[in-house]
Tab-separated table of C-alpha atoms in Angstrom:
chain	number	residue	atom	x	y	z
N	1	MET	CA	-136.527	-95.660	-146.705
N	2	PRO	CA	-134.512	-96.035	-150.003
N	3	PRO	CA	-131.424	-98.956	-149.189
N	4	ALA	CA	-128.867	-96.889	-150.255
N	5	ALA	CA	-129.204	-94.531	-146.965
N	6	ALA	CA	-128.590	-97.613	-145.026
N	7	GLU	CA	-124.823	-97.399	-145.306
N	8	PRO	CA	-123.574	-94.056	-143.342
N	9	LEU	CA	-123.312	-90.724	-145.580
N	10	THR	CA	-119.512	-90.426	-146.192
N	11	PRO	CA	-117.720	-88.169	-148.369
N	12	GLU	CA	-116.107	-90.990	-150.319
N	13	ARG	CA	-120.146	-92.286	-150.998
N	14	ILE	CA	-121.383	-88.769	-151.958
N	15	LEU	CA	-117.779	-88.219	-154.444
N	16	ALA	CA	-118.562	-92.172	-156.096
N	17	THR	CA	-121.780	-91.616	-156.837
N	18	THR	CA	-121.106	-87.958	-158.260
N	19	GLU	CA	-119.427	-89.831	-160.528
N	20	GLU	CA	-122.252	-92.017	-161.367
N	21	VAL	CA	-124.556	-89.193	-161.637
N	22	LEU	CA	-121.843	-87.170	-163.926
N	23	ARG	CA	-121.709	-90.237	-166.036
N	24	ARG	CA	-125.110	-90.400	-166.429
N	25	PHE	CA	-126.565	-86.524	-166.681
N	26	GLY	CA	-123.566	-84.944	-168.249
N	27	PRO	CA	-121.521	-82.057	-166.726
N	28	THR	CA	-123.964	-79.331	-167.870
N	29	LYS	CA	-126.843	-80.902	-166.105
N	30	ALA	CA	-126.016	-83.139	-163.270
N	31	THR	CA	-127.134	-81.513	-160.339
N	32	VAL	CA	-126.719	-81.308	-156.093
N	33	VAL	CA	-130.497	-82.759	-156.318
N	34	ASP	CA	-129.966	-85.121	-158.746
N	35	VAL	CA	-126.833	-86.565	-156.721
N	36	ALA	CA	-129.053	-86.907	-153.296
N	37	ARG	CA	-131.463	-88.312	-154.790
N	38	ALA	CA	-129.239	-90.917	-156.058
N	39	LEU	CA	-127.759	-91.799	-153.101
N	40	GLY	CA	-131.629	-91.739	-151.173
N	41	VAL	CA	-130.143	-88.432	-148.542
N	42	SER	CA	-131.989	-84.245	-148.450
N	43	HIS	CA	-129.608	-81.770	-150.794
N	44	GLY	CA	-128.666	-80.344	-146.915
N	45	SER	CA	-127.032	-84.437	-146.164
N	46	VAL	CA	-124.558	-83.186	-148.995
N	47	TYR	CA	-124.272	-79.473	-148.990
N	48	ARG	CA	-122.839	-80.114	-145.057
N	49	HIS	CA	-119.895	-82.795	-146.595
N	50	PHE	CA	-119.685	-79.969	-149.622
N	51	PRO	CA	-120.321	-76.276	-148.764
N	52	SER	CA	-121.723	-75.585	-153.251
N	53	LYS	CA	-121.901	-77.599	-156.003
N	54	ALA	CA	-118.457	-76.438	-157.389
N	55	ALA	CA	-116.856	-77.928	-154.046
N	56	LEU	CA	-118.617	-81.111	-154.801
N	57	ARG	CA	-117.332	-80.806	-158.568
N	58	GLU	CA	-113.702	-79.760	-157.881
N	59	ALA	CA	-113.547	-82.692	-154.911
N	60	VAL	CA	-114.551	-85.083	-157.673
N	61	THR	CA	-112.113	-84.136	-160.287
N	62	ASP	CA	-109.260	-84.081	-157.699
N	63	ARG	CA	-110.350	-87.437	-156.542
N	64	TRP	CA	-109.983	-88.443	-160.089
N	65	LEU	CA	-106.983	-87.292	-160.811
N	66	ALA	CA	-105.484	-88.591	-157.592
N	67	ARG	CA	-106.061	-92.348	-158.538
N	68	SER	CA	-103.160	-92.324	-161.034
N	69	VAL	CA	-101.258	-90.577	-159.365
N	70	VAL	CA	-101.550	-93.887	-156.913
N	71	MET	CA	-99.680	-96.567	-159.283
N	72	LEU	CA	-97.363	-93.821	-160.787
N	73	GLU	CA	-96.248	-92.640	-157.000
N	74	GLU	CA	-95.319	-96.861	-156.865
N	75	ILE	CA	-92.770	-96.813	-159.637
N	76	THR	CA	-90.936	-93.250	-158.759
N	77	SER	CA	-90.658	-94.681	-154.695
N	78	ALA	CA	-90.076	-98.006	-155.193
N	79	PRO	CA	-86.680	-99.544	-154.009
N	80	THR	CA	-85.132	-101.031	-157.118
N	81	GLY	CA	-84.602	-100.524	-160.757
N	82	SER	CA	-82.473	-97.994	-162.923
N	83	ALA	CA	-83.725	-94.678	-163.291
N	84	PRO	CA	-84.175	-94.623	-167.269
N	85	SER	CA	-85.631	-97.647	-166.595
N	86	LYS	CA	-87.847	-96.200	-164.079
N	87	LEU	CA	-88.513	-93.067	-166.617
N	88	GLU	CA	-89.464	-95.542	-169.216
N	89	SER	CA	-91.563	-97.022	-167.285
N	90	TRP	CA	-92.952	-93.686	-165.877
N	91	LEU	CA	-94.142	-92.654	-168.725
N	92	GLU	CA	-95.765	-95.785	-169.527
N	93	ALA	CA	-97.865	-96.212	-166.933
N	94	LEU	CA	-99.213	-91.997	-167.384
N	95	PHE	CA	-99.757	-92.768	-170.987
N	96	GLU	CA	-101.397	-96.284	-170.856
N	97	ALA	CA	-103.752	-95.125	-167.507
N	98	LYS	CA	-104.923	-92.037	-169.754
N	99	ARG	CA	-105.466	-94.275	-173.238
N	100	HIS	CA	-107.758	-96.283	-170.552
N	101	LYS	CA	-109.630	-93.320	-169.411
N	102	ALA	CA	-109.929	-91.988	-172.056
N	103	GLY	CA	-111.237	-95.509	-174.479
N	104	ASP	CA	-112.875	-97.156	-171.569
N	105	ASP	CA	-115.497	-95.077	-170.684
N	106	PRO	CA	-115.137	-91.768	-173.095
N	107	GLU	CA	-118.106	-90.016	-171.317
N	108	LEU	CA	-116.587	-89.694	-168.614
N	109	PHE	CA	-113.460	-88.582	-170.213
N	110	ALA	CA	-115.209	-85.567	-171.835
N	111	THR	CA	-116.993	-84.893	-168.778
N	112	TYR	CA	-113.668	-84.664	-167.174
N	113	THR	CA	-112.320	-82.440	-169.703
N	114	VAL	CA	-115.308	-79.748	-168.745
N	115	LEU	CA	-113.931	-80.159	-165.150
N	116	LEU	CA	-110.362	-79.411	-166.048
N	117	ALA	CA	-111.371	-76.764	-167.294
N	118	GLU	CA	-113.182	-74.932	-164.696
N	119	ASN	CA	-111.006	-76.224	-161.745
N	120	SER	CA	-107.384	-75.278	-162.731
N	121	GLY	CA	-106.602	-75.154	-159.503
N	122	VAL	CA	-106.716	-78.959	-158.989
N	123	VAL	CA	-105.127	-79.655	-162.290
N	124	ASP	CA	-102.174	-77.087	-161.750
N	125	ALA	CA	-101.690	-79.039	-158.323
N	126	HIS	CA	-101.508	-82.627	-159.957
N	127	LEU	CA	-99.637	-81.435	-162.781
N	128	THR	CA	-96.430	-80.237	-160.163
N	129	GLU	CA	-97.033	-83.516	-158.694
N	130	LEU	CA	-96.318	-85.759	-161.571
N	131	ILE	CA	-93.190	-83.359	-162.799
N	132	ASP	CA	-92.218	-83.347	-158.998
N	133	GLN	CA	-92.485	-87.582	-159.396
N	134	LEU	CA	-90.461	-86.736	-162.637
N	135	GLY	CA	-87.608	-84.727	-160.381
N	136	ARG	CA	-86.790	-87.512	-158.218
N	137	ILE	CA	-86.846	-90.113	-160.192
N	138	ILE	CA	-84.212	-88.071	-162.363
N	139	SER	CA	-82.214	-86.689	-159.120
N	140	GLU	CA	-82.020	-90.227	-158.079
N	141	GLY	CA	-80.615	-91.193	-161.628
N	142	VAL	CA	-78.132	-88.343	-161.414
N	143	ALA	CA	-77.116	-89.362	-157.626
N	144	ALA	CA	-76.016	-92.690	-159.048
N	145	GLY	CA	-74.704	-91.405	-162.713
N	146	SER	CA	-76.800	-92.618	-164.943
N	147	LEU	CA	-78.538	-89.644	-165.893
N	148	ALA	CA	-77.286	-86.002	-166.204
N	149	ALA	CA	-79.330	-83.016	-165.693
N	150	ALA	CA	-78.285	-79.634	-164.668
N	151	ASP	CA	-81.444	-78.335	-163.420
N	152	VAL	CA	-82.889	-81.081	-162.341
N	153	PRO	CA	-86.884	-79.182	-161.922
N	154	ALA	CA	-86.569	-77.748	-165.567
N	155	ALA	CA	-85.454	-81.351	-166.693
N	156	ALA	CA	-87.989	-82.911	-165.470
N	157	ARG	CA	-90.528	-80.379	-166.517
N	158	ALA	CA	-89.549	-81.196	-169.898
N	159	VAL	CA	-89.514	-84.223	-170.248
N	160	PHE	CA	-93.083	-83.899	-169.383
N	161	ASP	CA	-93.910	-81.216	-171.992
N	162	ALA	CA	-92.106	-83.135	-174.781
N	163	THR	CA	-94.218	-85.906	-174.273
N	164	GLY	CA	-97.339	-84.579	-173.463
N	165	ARG	CA	-98.765	-85.470	-176.999
N	166	PHE	CA	-99.186	-89.129	-175.059
N	167	HIS	CA	-100.966	-87.680	-172.020
N	168	ASP	CA	-102.543	-84.079	-172.677
N	169	PRO	CA	-106.064	-85.331	-172.618
N	170	GLN	CA	-106.385	-82.488	-175.617
N	171	TYR	CA	-104.676	-85.078	-177.806
N	172	ALA	CA	-107.359	-87.932	-176.784
N	173	ALA	CA	-108.819	-88.418	-180.788
N	174	ASP	CA	-104.793	-89.493	-181.645
N	175	TRP	CA	-104.803	-92.020	-179.076
N	176	LEU	CA	-106.264	-94.271	-181.504
N	177	SER	CA	-103.902	-94.228	-184.139
N	178	PRO	CA	-102.397	-97.580	-185.251
N	179	THR	CA	-98.922	-95.720	-185.415
N	180	ILE	CA	-99.407	-94.196	-181.607
N	181	ILE	CA	-97.612	-97.051	-179.989
N	182	THR	CA	-94.976	-96.337	-182.317
N	183	GLU	CA	-94.687	-92.580	-182.173
N	184	PHE	CA	-95.014	-93.161	-177.847
N	185	GLU	CA	-91.528	-95.464	-178.082
N	186	ALA	CA	-90.180	-93.179	-180.557
N	187	VAL	CA	-90.720	-89.896	-178.110
N	188	THR	CA	-89.703	-91.510	-175.209
N	189	ALA	CA	-86.301	-93.139	-176.442
N	190	LEU	CA	-85.180	-89.600	-177.901
N	191	VAL	CA	-86.150	-88.022	-174.021
N	192	ILE	CA	-84.240	-90.760	-172.181
N	193	ARG	CA	-81.442	-90.728	-174.235
N	194	GLY	CA	-81.294	-86.729	-173.975
N	195	LEU	CA	-81.152	-87.243	-170.287
N	196	ARG	CA	-78.116	-90.161	-170.084
N	197	ALA	CA	-75.026	-89.521	-168.501
I	1	MET	CA	-115.362	-48.991	-212.176
I	2	PRO	CA	-114.353	-49.665	-209.190
I	3	PRO	CA	-109.905	-49.184	-208.871
I	4	ALA	CA	-109.867	-52.278	-207.286
I	5	ALA	CA	-110.620	-54.157	-210.926
I	6	ALA	CA	-107.650	-52.332	-212.983
I	7	GLU	CA	-105.258	-54.766	-212.353
I	8	PRO	CA	-105.836	-58.358	-213.696
I	9	LEU	CA	-107.599	-60.790	-211.723
I	10	THR	CA	-104.847	-63.310	-210.801
I	11	PRO	CA	-105.269	-66.621	-207.997
I	12	GLU	CA	-102.334	-64.613	-206.027
I	13	ARG	CA	-105.099	-61.645	-205.756
I	14	ILE	CA	-107.472	-63.097	-205.163
I	15	LEU	CA	-105.806	-65.372	-202.232
I	16	ALA	CA	-105.045	-62.074	-200.800
I	17	THR	CA	-108.006	-60.517	-200.765
I	18	THR	CA	-109.834	-63.870	-199.447
I	19	GLU	CA	-107.642	-63.599	-196.090
I	20	GLU	CA	-108.627	-59.812	-195.914
I	21	VAL	CA	-112.144	-61.143	-196.115
I	22	LEU	CA	-111.919	-63.591	-193.513
I	23	ARG	CA	-110.228	-61.464	-191.030
I	24	ARG	CA	-112.590	-58.836	-191.608
I	25	PHE	CA	-116.198	-61.477	-191.057
I	26	GLY	CA	-114.680	-64.344	-189.930
I	27	PRO	CA	-114.307	-67.777	-190.788
I	28	THR	CA	-118.343	-68.351	-190.528
I	29	LYS	CA	-119.732	-65.510	-192.250
I	30	ALA	CA	-117.354	-64.673	-195.033
I	31	THR	CA	-118.717	-65.450	-198.393
I	32	VAL	CA	-117.615	-66.052	-201.587
I	33	VAL	CA	-119.366	-62.508	-203.127
I	34	ASP	CA	-117.743	-60.978	-199.951
I	35	VAL	CA	-114.422	-61.678	-201.937
I	36	ALA	CA	-115.959	-60.462	-205.421
I	37	ARG	CA	-117.566	-57.488	-203.752
I	38	ALA	CA	-113.886	-56.098	-202.422
I	39	LEU	CA	-111.797	-57.304	-205.523
I	40	GLY	CA	-114.539	-55.256	-207.422
I	41	VAL	CA	-115.630	-57.982	-209.879
I	42	SER	CA	-118.317	-60.419	-210.174
I	43	HIS	CA	-118.875	-63.782	-208.191
I	44	GLY	CA	-118.240	-65.645	-211.217
I	45	SER	CA	-114.439	-64.214	-211.809
I	46	VAL	CA	-113.481	-65.918	-208.360
I	47	TYR	CA	-115.272	-69.051	-209.451
I	48	ARG	CA	-113.729	-69.022	-212.921
I	49	HIS	CA	-110.071	-69.287	-211.072
I	50	PHE	CA	-111.519	-71.895	-207.699
I	51	PRO	CA	-114.376	-73.339	-208.459
I	52	SER	CA	-116.333	-73.809	-205.085
I	53	LYS	CA	-115.914	-71.403	-201.577
I	54	ALA	CA	-114.838	-74.522	-200.241
I	55	ALA	CA	-112.019	-74.959	-202.427
I	56	LEU	CA	-111.014	-70.840	-201.895
I	57	ARG	CA	-110.719	-71.580	-198.013
I	58	GLU	CA	-108.228	-74.447	-199.219
I	59	ALA	CA	-106.192	-72.706	-201.796
I	60	VAL	CA	-106.096	-69.581	-198.861
I	61	THR	CA	-105.135	-72.472	-196.160
I	62	ASP	CA	-102.503	-73.785	-198.064
I	63	ARG	CA	-101.075	-69.994	-198.665
I	64	TRP	CA	-100.689	-69.697	-195.511
I	65	LEU	CA	-99.293	-72.186	-194.375
I	66	ALA	CA	-96.867	-72.414	-197.171
I	67	ARG	CA	-95.335	-69.196	-195.822
I	68	SER	CA	-93.744	-70.571	-193.255
I	69	VAL	CA	-92.715	-73.548	-194.636
I	70	VAL	CA	-90.385	-71.298	-197.658
I	71	MET	CA	-88.339	-69.896	-194.221
I	72	LEU	CA	-87.510	-73.097	-192.867
I	73	GLU	CA	-86.641	-74.380	-195.878
I	74	GLU	CA	-83.695	-71.856	-196.902
I	75	ILE	CA	-82.686	-73.308	-193.204
I	76	THR	CA	-83.080	-76.772	-194.457
I	77	SER	CA	-81.179	-76.298	-197.727
I	78	ALA	CA	-78.400	-73.708	-195.861
I	79	PRO	CA	-74.690	-74.594	-197.579
I	80	THR	CA	-73.301	-74.395	-194.102
I	81	GLY	CA	-73.960	-75.026	-190.398
I	82	SER	CA	-73.894	-78.081	-188.402
I	83	ALA	CA	-76.852	-81.020	-188.093
I	84	PRO	CA	-77.496	-79.804	-184.305
I	85	SER	CA	-77.089	-76.217	-185.063
I	86	LYS	CA	-79.603	-76.451	-188.310
I	87	LEU	CA	-81.805	-78.405	-185.737
I	88	GLU	CA	-81.787	-75.557	-183.026
I	89	SER	CA	-82.438	-72.541	-185.570
I	90	TRP	CA	-85.271	-74.591	-187.575
I	91	LEU	CA	-87.209	-75.387	-184.409
I	92	GLU	CA	-86.912	-71.624	-183.140
I	93	ALA	CA	-87.965	-70.425	-186.337
I	94	LEU	CA	-90.939	-72.477	-186.421
I	95	PHE	CA	-91.623	-71.375	-182.922
I	96	GLU	CA	-91.245	-68.077	-183.382
I	97	ALA	CA	-93.219	-67.797	-186.821
I	98	LYS	CA	-96.251	-69.292	-184.523
I	99	ARG	CA	-96.099	-67.373	-182.076
I	100	HIS	CA	-95.851	-64.103	-184.508
I	101	LYS	CA	-99.089	-65.646	-185.914
I	102	ALA	CA	-100.665	-66.399	-183.025
I	103	GLY	CA	-100.041	-62.675	-180.699
I	104	ASP	CA	-99.442	-59.897	-183.667
I	105	ASP	CA	-103.185	-61.349	-185.559
I	106	PRO	CA	-105.095	-63.347	-183.262
I	107	GLU	CA	-108.351	-62.952	-184.999
I	108	LEU	CA	-106.441	-64.427	-188.114
I	109	PHE	CA	-104.756	-67.026	-186.157
I	110	ALA	CA	-108.267	-68.384	-185.035
I	111	THR	CA	-109.903	-68.077	-188.304
I	112	TYR	CA	-107.214	-70.087	-189.896
I	113	THR	CA	-107.724	-72.802	-186.641
I	114	VAL	CA	-111.019	-72.692	-187.942
I	115	LEU	CA	-109.685	-73.234	-191.510
I	116	LEU	CA	-107.193	-76.226	-190.089
I	117	ALA	CA	-109.767	-78.847	-188.994
I	118	GLU	CA	-111.769	-78.504	-192.057
I	119	ASN	CA	-109.056	-79.257	-194.774
I	120	SER	CA	-107.421	-82.167	-192.809
I	121	GLY	CA	-105.978	-82.721	-196.419
I	122	VAL	CA	-104.128	-79.530	-196.768
I	123	VAL	CA	-102.886	-80.233	-192.851
I	124	ASP	CA	-101.279	-83.441	-193.387
I	125	ALA	CA	-99.241	-82.135	-196.397
I	126	HIS	CA	-98.003	-79.647	-194.394
I	127	LEU	CA	-97.317	-81.585	-191.688
I	128	THR	CA	-95.372	-84.211	-193.738
I	129	GLU	CA	-93.662	-80.960	-195.480
I	130	LEU	CA	-92.127	-79.920	-192.164
I	131	ILE	CA	-91.161	-83.753	-190.603
I	132	ASP	CA	-89.361	-84.400	-194.480
I	133	GLN	CA	-86.716	-81.466	-193.260
I	134	LEU	CA	-86.138	-82.394	-190.105
I	135	GLY	CA	-85.794	-85.666	-191.806
I	136	ARG	CA	-82.628	-84.007	-193.625
I	137	ILE	CA	-81.317	-82.333	-190.927
I	138	ILE	CA	-81.286	-85.312	-188.927
I	139	SER	CA	-79.937	-87.421	-192.591
I	140	GLU	CA	-77.077	-84.517	-193.076
I	141	GLY	CA	-75.895	-84.762	-189.317
I	142	VAL	CA	-75.731	-88.467	-189.273
I	143	ALA	CA	-74.044	-88.746	-192.183
I	144	ALA	CA	-71.312	-86.525	-190.541
I	145	GLY	CA	-71.397	-87.879	-187.678
I	146	SER	CA	-73.037	-85.331	-185.433
I	147	LEU	CA	-76.274	-86.686	-184.910
I	148	ALA	CA	-77.206	-90.819	-184.357
I	149	ALA	CA	-80.459	-92.158	-185.700
I	150	ALA	CA	-81.174	-95.574	-186.610
I	151	ASP	CA	-84.109	-94.757	-188.013
I	152	VAL	CA	-84.567	-91.471	-189.617
I	153	PRO	CA	-88.206	-90.905	-190.401
I	154	ALA	CA	-89.400	-91.955	-187.122
I	155	ALA	CA	-86.385	-89.923	-185.389
I	156	ALA	CA	-87.756	-86.621	-187.219
I	157	ARG	CA	-91.038	-87.456	-186.671
I	158	ALA	CA	-90.084	-88.079	-182.861
I	159	VAL	CA	-88.543	-84.691	-182.771
I	160	PHE	CA	-91.867	-82.538	-184.298
I	161	ASP	CA	-93.352	-85.166	-181.539
I	162	ALA	CA	-91.609	-83.933	-178.822
I	163	THR	CA	-91.911	-80.250	-179.554
I	164	GLY	CA	-95.673	-80.082	-180.331
I	165	ARG	CA	-96.530	-77.984	-177.337
I	166	PHE	CA	-94.560	-75.034	-179.725
I	167	HIS	CA	-95.533	-75.318	-182.772
I	168	ASP	CA	-99.193	-77.065	-182.425
I	169	PRO	CA	-102.170	-74.230	-182.182
I	170	GLN	CA	-103.913	-76.472	-179.515
I	171	TYR	CA	-101.330	-74.738	-177.324
I	172	ALA	CA	-101.283	-70.785	-178.593
I	173	ALA	CA	-102.442	-69.815	-175.133
I	174	ASP	CA	-99.827	-71.518	-173.625
I	175	TRP	CA	-97.455	-69.235	-176.104
I	176	LEU	CA	-98.037	-66.231	-173.736
I	177	SER	CA	-96.859	-67.687	-170.504
I	178	PRO	CA	-93.852	-66.232	-169.242
I	179	THR	CA	-92.070	-68.797	-168.378
I	180	ILE	CA	-92.626	-70.422	-171.818
I	181	ILE	CA	-89.340	-69.638	-173.746
I	182	THR	CA	-87.215	-71.581	-170.822
I	183	GLU	CA	-89.676	-74.369	-171.706
I	184	PHE	CA	-88.875	-73.858	-175.369
I	185	GLU	CA	-85.063	-73.589	-174.734
I	186	ALA	CA	-85.379	-76.897	-172.198
I	187	VAL	CA	-87.182	-79.712	-174.704
I	188	THR	CA	-85.254	-77.903	-177.304
I	189	ALA	CA	-81.869	-78.581	-175.781
I	190	LEU	CA	-83.321	-82.080	-174.064
I	191	VAL	CA	-83.963	-83.367	-177.986
I	192	ILE	CA	-80.736	-82.198	-179.794
I	193	ARG	CA	-78.541	-84.262	-176.853
I	194	GLY	CA	-80.713	-87.191	-177.556
I	195	LEU	CA	-80.493	-87.475	-180.841
I	196	ARG	CA	-76.633	-86.786	-180.806
I	197	ALA	CA	-73.819	-89.313	-181.717
């Protein structure tokens, strides 16, 4: 029996291995059989947890996106800090996370760009969650009198759209530019100034 | 003699015909011979004005981009109107022009997206010109006391970046969304508010 099969086959183990397989074979070539082989189990065992290749790809995309949300949620729900400074930290953390994902592991990033295009429902839910976090920070600022917004969800959406160059994977190539940090700071300052009460 | 050859062969006629040929054959198939045939002249006559296929493609890209600049220049240098309202009109006119280009003639728009990727020097010069116009409007506002910007070129660049979703051709598919105008207005209002003195 291969050593990998000694541990129980959890959805989390399957997803971690799927990520490895995607990194190794690329999104077009990776199959459920490759994932099963890497785990030392039959492909039937994988299908018991994920009923189709599409379901497995969707779950791995969801897991990848969820990782950055945890850290952003911490900033959003922190009990201290003014709303403008939370907003700045949140935008910085998002940009930082994206740049690291794109820069440290470009192959996996390219893989996920393919998966994102496939799973637009998962992506839409992710974007909604991020914009909702922004809305909570803005609401807090409106309540405290540091920010002004007549329509909080619209303002949250506008902040997200205005900073797209620094989180939309379409712009990943620009993130290597030597001036990108300066440009990010200028847009962030402009947007936060636009929301101040 | 074909009727088209009756008129003198000017660079402008060659470029207008090249646009037609690109629209008909697409950017991968269109050749200088196709352009010459459509004009009723030899390809040598075309090469007398444009020394290579690359030079012709570059010139047609430049001409396409230059068309929208004329109208934006009119807004920029208008003798009346406050800087914030000029800024709003300028951003509206840019978005309107892009949406029309993408929506009215999607094939030509796709062609130009290919040409833009080929001629990054032409594109960079175009973007510099647009950001320079924004800078002139912002300077005017700073002088009149209606806008505030410590570094005008950086502020102009930030306005351009923050509104990218509404002029970057990568987003052309989003421009068909029923909520795009509302989203454009929210970002524009946020950005202009961020610049107010």
